[in-house]
Amino acid sequence: MRLGRIPWINCYPVYAALDRGLVTVDAELISGTAADLNDLLAAGELDVSVVSAVEYARNAAAYHLLPDLAITCDGPVHSVVLLSRRPVHELDGATVLRSASSRTSALLLELLCRHRWRVRPKFATVRAESTDLEALRGFPHDAVLVIGDAALMLAAEGRYPYVVDLGSAWKDWTGLPFVFAVWAARREAEHGAVQRAHRALLASRAWGLAHLDELADLAAANTGIAREVCRAYLGDLDYALSYRHLAGLTDFFRRLAQDGLVPDGSLSFITAA
Amino acid sequence: MRLGRIPWINCYPVYAALDRGLVTVDAELISGTAADLNDLLAAGELDVSVVSAVEYARNAAAYHLLPDLAITCDGPVHSVVLLSRRPVHELDGATVLRSASSRTSALLLELLCRHRWRVRPKFATVRAESTDLEALRGFPHDAVLVIGDAALMLAAEGRYPYVVDLGSAWKDWTGLPFVFAVWAARREAEHGAVQRAHRALLASRAWGLAHLDELADLAAANTGIAREVCRAYLGDLDYALSYRHLAGLTDFFRRLAQDGLVPDGSLSFITAA
C-alpha cells in the first residue's frame, strides 16, 4: 500500500503522529504537492492519498472517499490567497498567475471571477511553491494566486495592496465552509487495507489536533513563518467532513458541473472502518 | 430480503416496472407511507426502503444510502403544500396542522417558519392521508401541511386562499433542489443482495421515466386527480442524486443539525453495483 502525503503545514495535524511513529500504518508514505499526488493516484501509483477536492470530482468513478476526513475552512483559510495590484472587480482583462500546485483553488478562483466578481482575467499557470517565489517576482502580472506555505510567506511580505482570502470569499458568497482537499482511495485497492489506513489517519489526526501548539512551533522552524501565523492558520483549519462540510463540497461541485468544469457525478465513500 | 415501497404516485416511476414484472427483484415488497417505512426500516423489519431524507439523517450510523436514487424537485414539487387561511408571514401563533405521514416535510416547514418567514406557529400533527381529508376539515386550524396524493387532491379543491409549494419555497430560499426521499439499506443487510436490489430499482426507474404518460393515466385512474395534474407532477420530479441534489440534501441536513433537529453526521453510500 502506498499512501500520499503533502509536506505542507496544513497536513501536519493529519500526518505528524504517523511521521513520529506514534501511530503506525502498513504503507509507504509518498510526499508531493496536491497536484503531484492527484496525478500519481490517477495513474494508480498510489492506493490512498490526500487529493484536491476537484480531483475527486474529475475521477469520481475510479475513487472512493474516506469518510470524516478533509482539509476545510469556514471563513479565512490563510493559505489560499489572491494577491493583487488592483481590486478584484477591476481584474477584467488583467493577467492573473495561478499556482500549478492546486487545481481546486484554481477552479474556485475561476468561479469567483466569473460569477461573483464578474470579471474575465487572462490566466497563466506557473510554478509557485516556496522555492519559486523569486522567479515569480520576475513574471509580469496584475495578480497572483498562491497556495500553501508559499501563500503564507508571500502574504506576510505585504507587497500587494489587495489580498483576497479565497476561503473568506467563498464563505461570503455561499455562507458555507469550503473543502480544499479530501482523502481518496482507488476503488480496486484492497478494502481492508484502505480501512486500516483510514483508521490510522483518524488516529493520527486525533493526536495532531491535541498538539497544535507543538505543530505550530515545528511549522515555524521549518518554514521561517512567524509562529503566531502558523498557530492561527492551523487553528482555522478543520479536518472533519460532516454535513456542513459536505454542503460546501457538493455546492462547489454543483457549480463546477454547471459550468462544465467537472463531469456531473455523485459522492462515493468507503464503508467506515 | 424485504423492500419497502410507498404506494403514492411519486413512487410509480421507480416501482411500476417491478409491479408489472418487467423487472424482477428477489425481494418481498412491503407498502406503507414514508413514516411507516421509516419505522419498519429502523426496526429492522425491512432491509432496503425508500425513506424520508430526514430519517436517513436520524439513523445515518445504521444505514447506507443507495447511490443515484432519490425523490427530488428543483422548484415546485406540487405534492408538499402548506394550505393557509393567512399569508405565511402572519402565521405567528397560528395553529398549523402537519401530516403525520412525512417527517422531512414537517422539518422543512419548521426551518422555513423559523428562518425564512420568521414566525412561530403552534404545530399539531394529524393524520392527513387521502382517506382522512373529511376528518381534517373538521379540525380547527389556520393552515395545514399536506403531502403526497392527499396534497394534490386538497390543493385542487381551492378552499384555501394561500398555497405555498414547499419545493418552490426551498428553491427560492437556497437556490437548490430539495431531496424529499432517499433509498437506504440497513448496514448489516447482505451487500450483494442490496446491490442487486439497487440494480433492479435503477432498471425499473429507467422503464418508468420512459413511460410517464402511461403512469399519469394510471395515477389519474387510481386517485381521481386530473390526468394533466398527474403528468405535470411526475414531470417535475427528478429521481437522480447527482451533485446538485446532494448540495440540496447536505444543505438541508446542515441546517437541521445546526438547529439540533438531527444529529450531525456524514453521508455513507453502498458501493455502486
Tab-separated table of N, CA, C and O in Angstrom, chain A residues 34-123:
chain	number	residue	atom	x	y	z
A	34	ALA	N	-0.182	18.726	-3.865
A	34	ALA	CA	-1.500	18.169	-4.169
A	34	ALA	C	-1.579	17.779	-5.644
A	34	ALA	O	-2.079	16.703	-5.983
A	35	ALA	N	-1.042	18.621	-6.527
A	35	ALA	CA	-1.118	18.332	-7.960
A	35	ALA	C	-0.317	17.071	-8.313
A	35	ALA	O	-0.766	16.240	-9.105
A	36	ASP	N	0.864	16.898	-7.692
A	36	ASP	CA	1.646	15.670	-7.898
A	36	ASP	C	0.838	14.445	-7.480
A	36	ASP	O	0.737	13.460	-8.216
A	37	LEU	N	0.287	14.527	-6.276
A	37	LEU	CA	-0.425	13.370	-5.727
A	37	LEU	C	-1.683	13.064	-6.533
A	37	LEU	O	-2.027	11.901	-6.747
A	38	ASN	N	-2.373	14.128	-7.001
A	38	ASN	CA	-3.537	13.938	-7.880
A	38	ASN	C	-3.183	13.007	-9.027
A	38	ASN	O	-3.892	12.046	-9.324
A	39	ASP	N	-2.065	13.318	-9.695
A	39	ASP	CA	-1.692	12.556	-10.889
A	39	ASP	C	-1.189	11.159	-10.545
A	39	ASP	O	-1.443	10.204	-11.277
A	40	LEU	N	-0.473	11.033	-9.422
A	40	LEU	CA	0.032	9.718	-9.029
A	40	LEU	C	-1.114	8.782	-8.644
A	40	LEU	O	-1.095	7.598	-8.972
A	41	LEU	N	-2.118	9.331	-7.955
A	41	LEU	CA	-3.279	8.492	-7.610
A	41	LEU	C	-4.036	8.115	-8.880
A	41	LEU	O	-4.448	6.962	-9.059
A	42	ALA	N	-4.200	9.083	-9.789
A	42	ALA	CA	-4.913	8.806	-11.053
A	42	ALA	C	-4.173	7.750	-11.863
A	42	ALA	O	-4.788	6.908	-12.521
A	43	ALA	N	-2.836	7.765	-11.782
A	43	ALA	CA	-2.037	6.802	-12.548
A	43	ALA	C	-1.992	5.429	-11.881
A	43	ALA	O	-1.436	4.487	-12.436
A	44	GLY	N	-2.548	5.319	-10.689
A	44	GLY	CA	-2.517	4.045	-9.990
A	44	GLY	C	-1.217	3.798	-9.241
A	44	GLY	O	-0.985	2.701	-8.744
A	45	GLU	N	-0.364	4.829	-9.124
A	45	GLU	CA	0.907	4.673	-8.403
A	45	GLU	C	0.712	4.788	-6.889
A	45	GLU	O	1.569	4.391	-6.115
A	46	LEU	N	-0.400	5.396	-6.485
A	46	LEU	CA	-0.762	5.450	-5.069
A	46	LEU	C	-2.076	4.689	-4.888
A	46	LEU	O	-2.880	4.587	-5.828
A	47	ASP	N	-2.296	4.156	-3.687
A	47	ASP	CA	-3.557	3.469	-3.392
A	47	ASP	C	-4.529	4.397	-2.666
A	47	ASP	O	-5.735	4.353	-2.893
A	48	VAL	N	-3.979	5.225	-1.772
A	48	VAL	CA	-4.777	6.169	-0.981
A	48	VAL	C	-3.988	7.460	-0.932
A	48	VAL	O	-2.763	7.433	-0.764
A	49	SER	N	-4.662	8.601	-1.062
A	49	SER	CA	-3.943	9.860	-0.946
A	49	SER	C	-4.880	11.008	-0.622
A	49	SER	O	-6.071	10.958	-0.942
A	50	VAL	N	-4.305	12.031	0.022
A	50	VAL	CA	-4.969	13.315	0.059
A	50	VAL	C	-4.890	13.858	-1.369
A	50	VAL	O	-3.843	13.757	-2.025
A	51	VAL	N	-6.002	14.371	-1.893
A	51	VAL	CA	-6.036	14.947	-3.243
A	51	VAL	C	-6.882	16.217	-3.220
A	51	VAL	O	-7.693	16.417	-2.304
A	52	SER	N	-6.699	17.070	-4.219
A	52	SER	CA	-7.560	18.237	-4.403
A	52	SER	C	-9.015	17.775	-4.458
A	52	SER	O	-9.310	16.751	-5.077
A	53	ALA	N	-9.918	18.536	-3.856
A	53	ALA	CA	-11.338	18.185	-3.907
A	53	ALA	C	-11.781	17.991	-5.356
A	53	ALA	O	-12.530	17.069	-5.689
A	54	VAL	N	-11.288	18.860	-6.218
A	54	VAL	CA	-11.701	18.826	-7.614
A	54	VAL	C	-11.201	17.560	-8.314
A	54	VAL	O	-11.836	17.055	-9.238
A	55	GLU	N	-10.078	17.049	-7.857
A	55	GLU	CA	-9.552	15.824	-8.448
A	55	GLU	C	-10.498	14.661	-8.171
A	55	GLU	O	-10.683	13.784	-9.016
A	56	TYR	N	-11.096	14.658	-6.987
A	56	TYR	CA	-12.093	13.626	-6.727
A	56	TYR	C	-13.239	13.743	-7.733
A	56	TYR	O	-13.654	12.754	-8.329
A	57	ALA	N	-13.723	14.969	-7.941
A	57	ALA	CA	-14.851	15.168	-8.853
A	57	ALA	C	-14.496	14.739	-10.280
A	57	ALA	O	-15.342	14.247	-11.017
A	58	ARG	N	-13.245	14.919	-10.664
A	58	ARG	CA	-12.835	14.550	-12.019
A	58	ARG	C	-12.741	13.048	-12.211
A	58	ARG	O	-12.835	12.559	-13.325
A	59	ASN	N	-12.466	12.315	-11.126
A	59	ASN	CA	-12.257	10.870	-11.223
A	59	ASN	C	-13.157	10.097	-10.282
A	59	ASN	O	-12.772	9.035	-9.799
A	60	ALA	N	-14.348	10.636	-10.027
A	60	ALA	CA	-15.222	10.029	-9.012
A	60	ALA	C	-15.479	8.549	-9.292
A	60	ALA	O	-15.602	7.751	-8.369
A	61	ALA	N	-15.530	8.165	-10.554
A	61	ALA	CA	-15.848	6.772	-10.888
A	61	ALA	C	-14.710	5.822	-10.509
A	61	ALA	O	-14.926	4.624	-10.353
A	62	ALA	N	-13.503	6.349	-10.356
A	62	ALA	CA	-12.349	5.497	-10.038
A	62	ALA	C	-12.030	5.478	-8.550
A	62	ALA	O	-11.239	4.656	-8.101
A	63	TYR	N	-12.645	6.401	-7.793
A	63	TYR	CA	-12.240	6.586	-6.391
A	63	TYR	C	-13.392	6.363	-5.427
A	63	TYR	O	-14.561	6.529	-5.765
A	64	HIS	N	-13.015	6.037	-4.196
A	64	HIS	CA	-13.940	6.169	-3.068
A	64	HIS	C	-13.365	7.201	-2.113
A	64	HIS	O	-12.142	7.264	-1.920
A	65	LEU	N	-14.239	7.974	-1.478
A	65	LEU	CA	-13.795	8.918	-0.452
A	65	LEU	C	-13.599	8.202	0.880
A	65	LEU	O	-14.294	7.231	1.179
A	66	LEU	N	-12.657	8.707	1.691
A	66	LEU	CA	-12.532	8.232	3.068
A	66	LEU	C	-13.428	9.117	3.931
A	66	LEU	O	-13.312	10.345	3.895
A	67	PRO	N	-14.334	8.504	4.711
A	67	PRO	CA	-15.286	9.297	5.481
A	67	PRO	C	-14.598	10.165	6.532
A	67	PRO	O	-13.522	9.823	7.022
A	68	ASP	N	-15.251	11.280	6.872
A	68	ASP	CA	-14.910	12.075	8.045
A	68	ASP	C	-13.484	12.622	8.033
A	68	ASP	O	-12.886	12.818	9.094
A	69	LEU	N	-12.905	12.874	6.855
A	69	LEU	CA	-11.537	13.380	6.791
A	69	LEU	C	-11.418	14.302	5.584
A	69	LEU	O	-11.766	13.915	4.460
A	70	ALA	N	-10.946	15.530	5.812
A	70	ALA	CA	-10.808	16.511	4.736
A	70	ALA	C	-9.997	17.682	5.262
A	70	ALA	O	-9.705	17.743	6.459
A	71	ILE	N	-9.591	18.584	4.381
A	71	ILE	CA	-8.983	19.849	4.809
A	71	ILE	C	-9.954	20.952	4.431
A	71	ILE	O	-10.221	21.171	3.239
A	72	THR	N	-10.509	21.604	5.436
A	72	THR	CA	-11.596	22.554	5.205
A	72	THR	C	-11.392	23.824	6.023
A	72	THR	O	-10.644	23.834	6.996
A	73	CYS	N	-12.091	24.873	5.598
A	73	CYS	CA	-12.128	26.095	6.397
A	73	CYS	C	-13.554	26.621	6.373
A	73	CYS	O	-14.341	26.272	5.501
A	74	ASP	N	-13.885	27.452	7.345
A	74	ASP	CA	-15.225	28.037	7.398
A	74	ASP	C	-15.029	29.536	7.596
A	74	ASP	O	-15.287	30.079	8.661
A	75	GLY	N	-14.532	30.168	6.535
A	75	GLY	CA	-14.079	31.551	6.618
A	75	GLY	C	-12.626	31.580	6.148
A	75	GLY	O	-12.275	30.852	5.221
A	76	PRO	N	-11.771	32.388	6.784
A	76	PRO	CA	-10.400	32.506	6.267
A	76	PRO	C	-9.636	31.191	6.280
A	76	PRO	O	-9.713	30.420	7.229
A	77	VAL	N	-8.894	30.937	5.197
A	77	VAL	CA	-8.056	29.738	5.128
A	77	VAL	C	-6.574	30.119	5.218
A	77	VAL	O	-5.731	29.292	5.442
A	78	HIS	N	-6.279	31.398	5.026
A	78	HIS	CA	-4.922	31.955	5.126
A	78	HIS	C	-3.990	31.539	3.993
A	78	HIS	O	-3.225	32.360	3.487
A	79	SER	N	-4.040	30.279	3.587
A	79	SER	CA	-3.026	29.750	2.673
A	79	SER	C	-3.497	29.646	1.224
A	79	SER	O	-2.832	29.023	0.401
A	80	VAL	N	-4.649	30.212	0.913
A	80	VAL	CA	-5.098	30.265	-0.482
A	80	VAL	C	-5.516	31.704	-0.723
A	80	VAL	O	-6.622	32.118	-0.362
A	81	VAL	N	-4.602	32.497	-1.280
A	81	VAL	CA	-4.857	33.927	-1.385
A	81	VAL	C	-4.555	34.455	-2.779
A	81	VAL	O	-3.619	34.006	-3.451
A	82	LEU	N	-5.404	35.379	-3.197
A	82	LEU	CA	-5.145	36.125	-4.416
A	82	LEU	C	-4.493	37.437	-4.000
A	82	LEU	O	-5.087	38.234	-3.261
A	83	LEU	N	-3.252	37.635	-4.431
A	83	LEU	CA	-2.517	38.868	-4.147
A	83	LEU	C	-2.599	39.713	-5.402
A	83	LEU	O	-2.209	39.264	-6.480
A	84	SER	N	-3.117	40.933	-5.272
A	84	SER	CA	-3.444	41.692	-6.474
A	84	SER	C	-2.993	43.142	-6.391
A	84	SER	O	-2.954	43.734	-5.313
A	85	ARG	N	-2.691	43.685	-7.541
A	85	ARG	CA	-2.339	45.110	-7.606
A	85	ARG	C	-3.575	45.968	-7.863
A	85	ARG	O	-3.504	47.193	-7.853
A	86	ARG	N	-4.718	45.305	-8.168
A	86	ARG	CA	-5.969	46.033	-8.386
A	86	ARG	C	-7.090	45.377	-7.557
A	86	ARG	O	-7.015	44.192	-7.258
A	87	PRO	N	-8.159	46.120	-7.284
A	87	PRO	CA	-9.327	45.482	-6.655
A	87	PRO	C	-9.853	44.368	-7.572
A	87	PRO	O	-9.734	44.473	-8.800
A	88	VAL	N	-10.440	43.331	-7.003
A	88	VAL	CA	-10.868	42.181	-7.814
A	88	VAL	C	-11.893	42.551	-8.875
A	88	VAL	O	-11.934	41.937	-9.945
A	89	HIS	N	-12.709	43.573	-8.603
A	89	HIS	CA	-13.715	43.945	-9.601
A	89	HIS	C	-13.096	44.625	-10.829
A	89	HIS	O	-13.772	44.863	-11.813
A	90	GLU	N	-11.812	44.926	-10.739
A	90	GLU	CA	-11.135	45.586	-11.866
A	90	GLU	C	-10.153	44.642	-12.563
A	90	GLU	O	-9.218	45.095	-13.234
A	91	LEU	N	-10.361	43.329	-12.405
A	91	LEU	CA	-9.410	42.372	-12.996
A	91	LEU	C	-9.798	41.931	-14.416
A	91	LEU	O	-9.181	41.031	-14.972
A	92	ASP	N	-10.817	42.572	-14.999
A	92	ASP	CA	-11.209	42.212	-16.357
A	92	ASP	C	-10.030	42.434	-17.307
A	92	ASP	O	-9.471	43.533	-17.365
A	93	GLY	N	-9.630	41.381	-18.021
A	93	GLY	CA	-8.533	41.505	-18.977
A	93	GLY	C	-7.149	41.507	-18.336
A	93	GLY	O	-6.135	41.506	-19.034
A	94	ALA	N	-7.089	41.509	-17.014
A	94	ALA	CA	-5.791	41.519	-16.314
A	94	ALA	C	-5.129	40.146	-16.390
A	94	ALA	O	-5.790	39.134	-16.622
A	95	THR	N	-3.817	40.118	-16.191
A	95	THR	CA	-3.090	38.849	-16.187
A	95	THR	C	-2.991	38.329	-14.745
A	95	THR	O	-2.447	39.005	-13.865
A	96	VAL	N	-3.562	37.153	-14.536
A	96	VAL	CA	-3.549	36.549	-13.208
A	96	VAL	C	-2.756	35.249	-13.268
A	96	VAL	O	-3.115	34.329	-14.015
A	97	LEU	N	-1.678	35.174	-12.515
A	97	LEU	CA	-0.885	33.954	-12.434
A	97	LEU	C	-1.558	33.007	-11.434
A	97	LEU	O	-2.056	33.445	-10.402
A	98	ARG	N	-1.572	31.716	-11.774
A	98	ARG	CA	-2.145	30.742	-10.850
A	98	ARG	C	-1.114	29.666	-10.574
A	98	ARG	O	-0.518	29.115	-11.498
A	99	SER	N	-0.961	29.338	-9.309
A	99	SER	CA	-0.047	28.267	-8.937
A	99	SER	C	-0.464	26.958	-9.591
A	99	SER	O	-1.638	26.591	-9.587
A	100	ALA	N	0.509	26.243	-10.143
A	100	ALA	CA	0.231	24.943	-10.762
A	100	ALA	C	-0.015	23.874	-9.702
A	100	ALA	O	-0.384	22.751	-10.029
A	101	SER	N	0.184	24.227	-8.434
A	101	SER	CA	0.183	23.197	-7.387
A	101	SER	C	-1.199	22.782	-6.909
A	101	SER	O	-1.328	21.833	-6.159
A	102	SER	N	-2.250	23.515	-7.281
A	102	SER	CA	-3.571	23.131	-6.806
A	102	SER	C	-4.627	23.385	-7.861
A	102	SER	O	-4.738	24.488	-8.386
A	103	ARG	N	-5.395	22.350	-8.147
A	103	ARG	CA	-6.468	22.508	-9.131
A	103	ARG	C	-7.726	23.064	-8.491
A	103	ARG	O	-8.483	23.779	-9.120
A	104	THR	N	-7.946	22.709	-7.234
A	104	THR	CA	-9.168	23.168	-6.576
A	104	THR	C	-9.176	24.689	-6.434
A	104	THR	O	-10.155	25.354	-6.766
A	105	SER	N	-8.065	25.248	-5.960
A	105	SER	CA	-8.001	26.704	-5.780
A	105	SER	C	-8.140	27.420	-7.117
A	105	SER	O	-8.772	28.474	-7.203
A	106	ALA	N	-7.530	26.857	-8.164
A	106	ALA	CA	-7.597	27.469	-9.491
A	106	ALA	C	-9.049	27.544	-9.973
A	106	ALA	O	-9.483	28.575	-10.507
A	107	LEU	N	-9.804	26.477	-9.757
A	107	LEU	CA	-11.198	26.478	-10.212
A	107	LEU	C	-12.088	27.315	-9.297
A	107	LEU	O	-13.048	27.938	-9.758
A	108	LEU	N	-11.766	27.336	-8.012
A	108	LEU	CA	-12.515	28.220	-7.113
A	108	LEU	C	-12.335	29.670	-7.562
A	108	LEU	O	-13.301	30.434	-7.638
A	109	LEU	N	-11.111	30.037	-7.893
A	109	LEU	CA	-10.855	31.397	-8.381
A	109	LEU	C	-11.633	31.661	-9.672
A	109	LEU	O	-12.201	32.741	-9.859
A	110	GLU	N	-11.700	30.653	-10.544
A	110	GLU	CA	-12.423	30.821	-11.801
A	110	GLU	C	-13.917	31.078	-11.547
A	110	GLU	O	-14.519	31.963	-12.167
A	111	LEU	N	-14.509	30.323	-10.627
A	111	LEU	CA	-15.928	30.537	-10.295
A	111	LEU	C	-16.141	31.931	-9.697
A	111	LEU	O	-17.103	32.622	-10.048
A	112	LEU	N	-15.252	32.324	-8.791
A	112	LEU	CA	-15.397	33.648	-8.153
A	112	LEU	C	-15.293	34.759	-9.192
A	112	LEU	O	-16.093	35.694	-9.190
A	113	CYS	N	-14.306	34.663	-10.092
A	113	CYS	CA	-14.149	35.683	-11.131
A	113	CYS	C	-15.401	35.765	-11.997
A	113	CYS	O	-15.931	36.843	-12.255
A	114	ARG	N	-15.876	34.591	-12.419
A	114	ARG	CA	-16.967	34.560	-13.389
A	114	ARG	C	-18.299	34.990	-12.783
A	114	ARG	O	-19.017	35.807	-13.356
A	115	HIS	N	-18.627	34.418	-11.609
A	115	HIS	CA	-19.984	34.578	-11.094
A	115	HIS	C	-20.101	35.560	-9.931
A	115	HIS	O	-21.182	36.068	-9.661
A	116	ARG	N	-18.998	35.795	-9.234
A	116	ARG	CA	-19.084	36.657	-8.055
A	116	ARG	C	-18.577	38.061	-8.384
A	116	ARG	O	-19.223	39.050	-8.072
A	117	TRP	N	-17.408	38.136	-9.005
A	117	TRP	CA	-16.814	39.439	-9.298
A	117	TRP	C	-17.115	39.882	-10.741
A	117	TRP	O	-16.921	41.035	-11.081
A	118	ARG	N	-17.568	38.952	-11.563
A	118	ARG	CA	-17.957	39.232	-12.952
A	118	ARG	C	-16.839	39.912	-13.744
A	118	ARG	O	-17.028	40.958	-14.357
A	119	VAL	N	-15.670	39.280	-13.684
A	119	VAL	CA	-14.519	39.741	-14.476
A	119	VAL	C	-13.935	38.539	-15.212
A	119	VAL	O	-14.112	37.393	-14.790
A	120	ARG	N	-13.270	38.820	-16.342
A	120	ARG	CA	-12.628	37.740	-17.104
A	120	ARG	C	-11.140	38.037	-17.259
A	120	ARG	O	-10.735	38.618	-18.260
A	121	PRO	N	-10.342	37.647	-16.276
A	121	PRO	CA	-8.893	37.867	-16.407
A	121	PRO	C	-8.304	36.876	-17.414
A	121	PRO	O	-8.967	35.919	-17.821
A	122	LYS	N	-7.042	37.117	-17.794
A	122	LYS	CA	-6.277	36.124	-18.548
A	122	LYS	C	-5.460	35.329	-17.534
A	122	LYS	O	-4.649	35.912	-16.812
A	123	PHE	N	-5.688	34.029	-17.491
A	123	PHE	CA	-4.992	33.200	-16.505
A	123	PHE	C	-3.728	32.596	-17.097
A	123	PHE	O	-3.712	32.204	-18.262
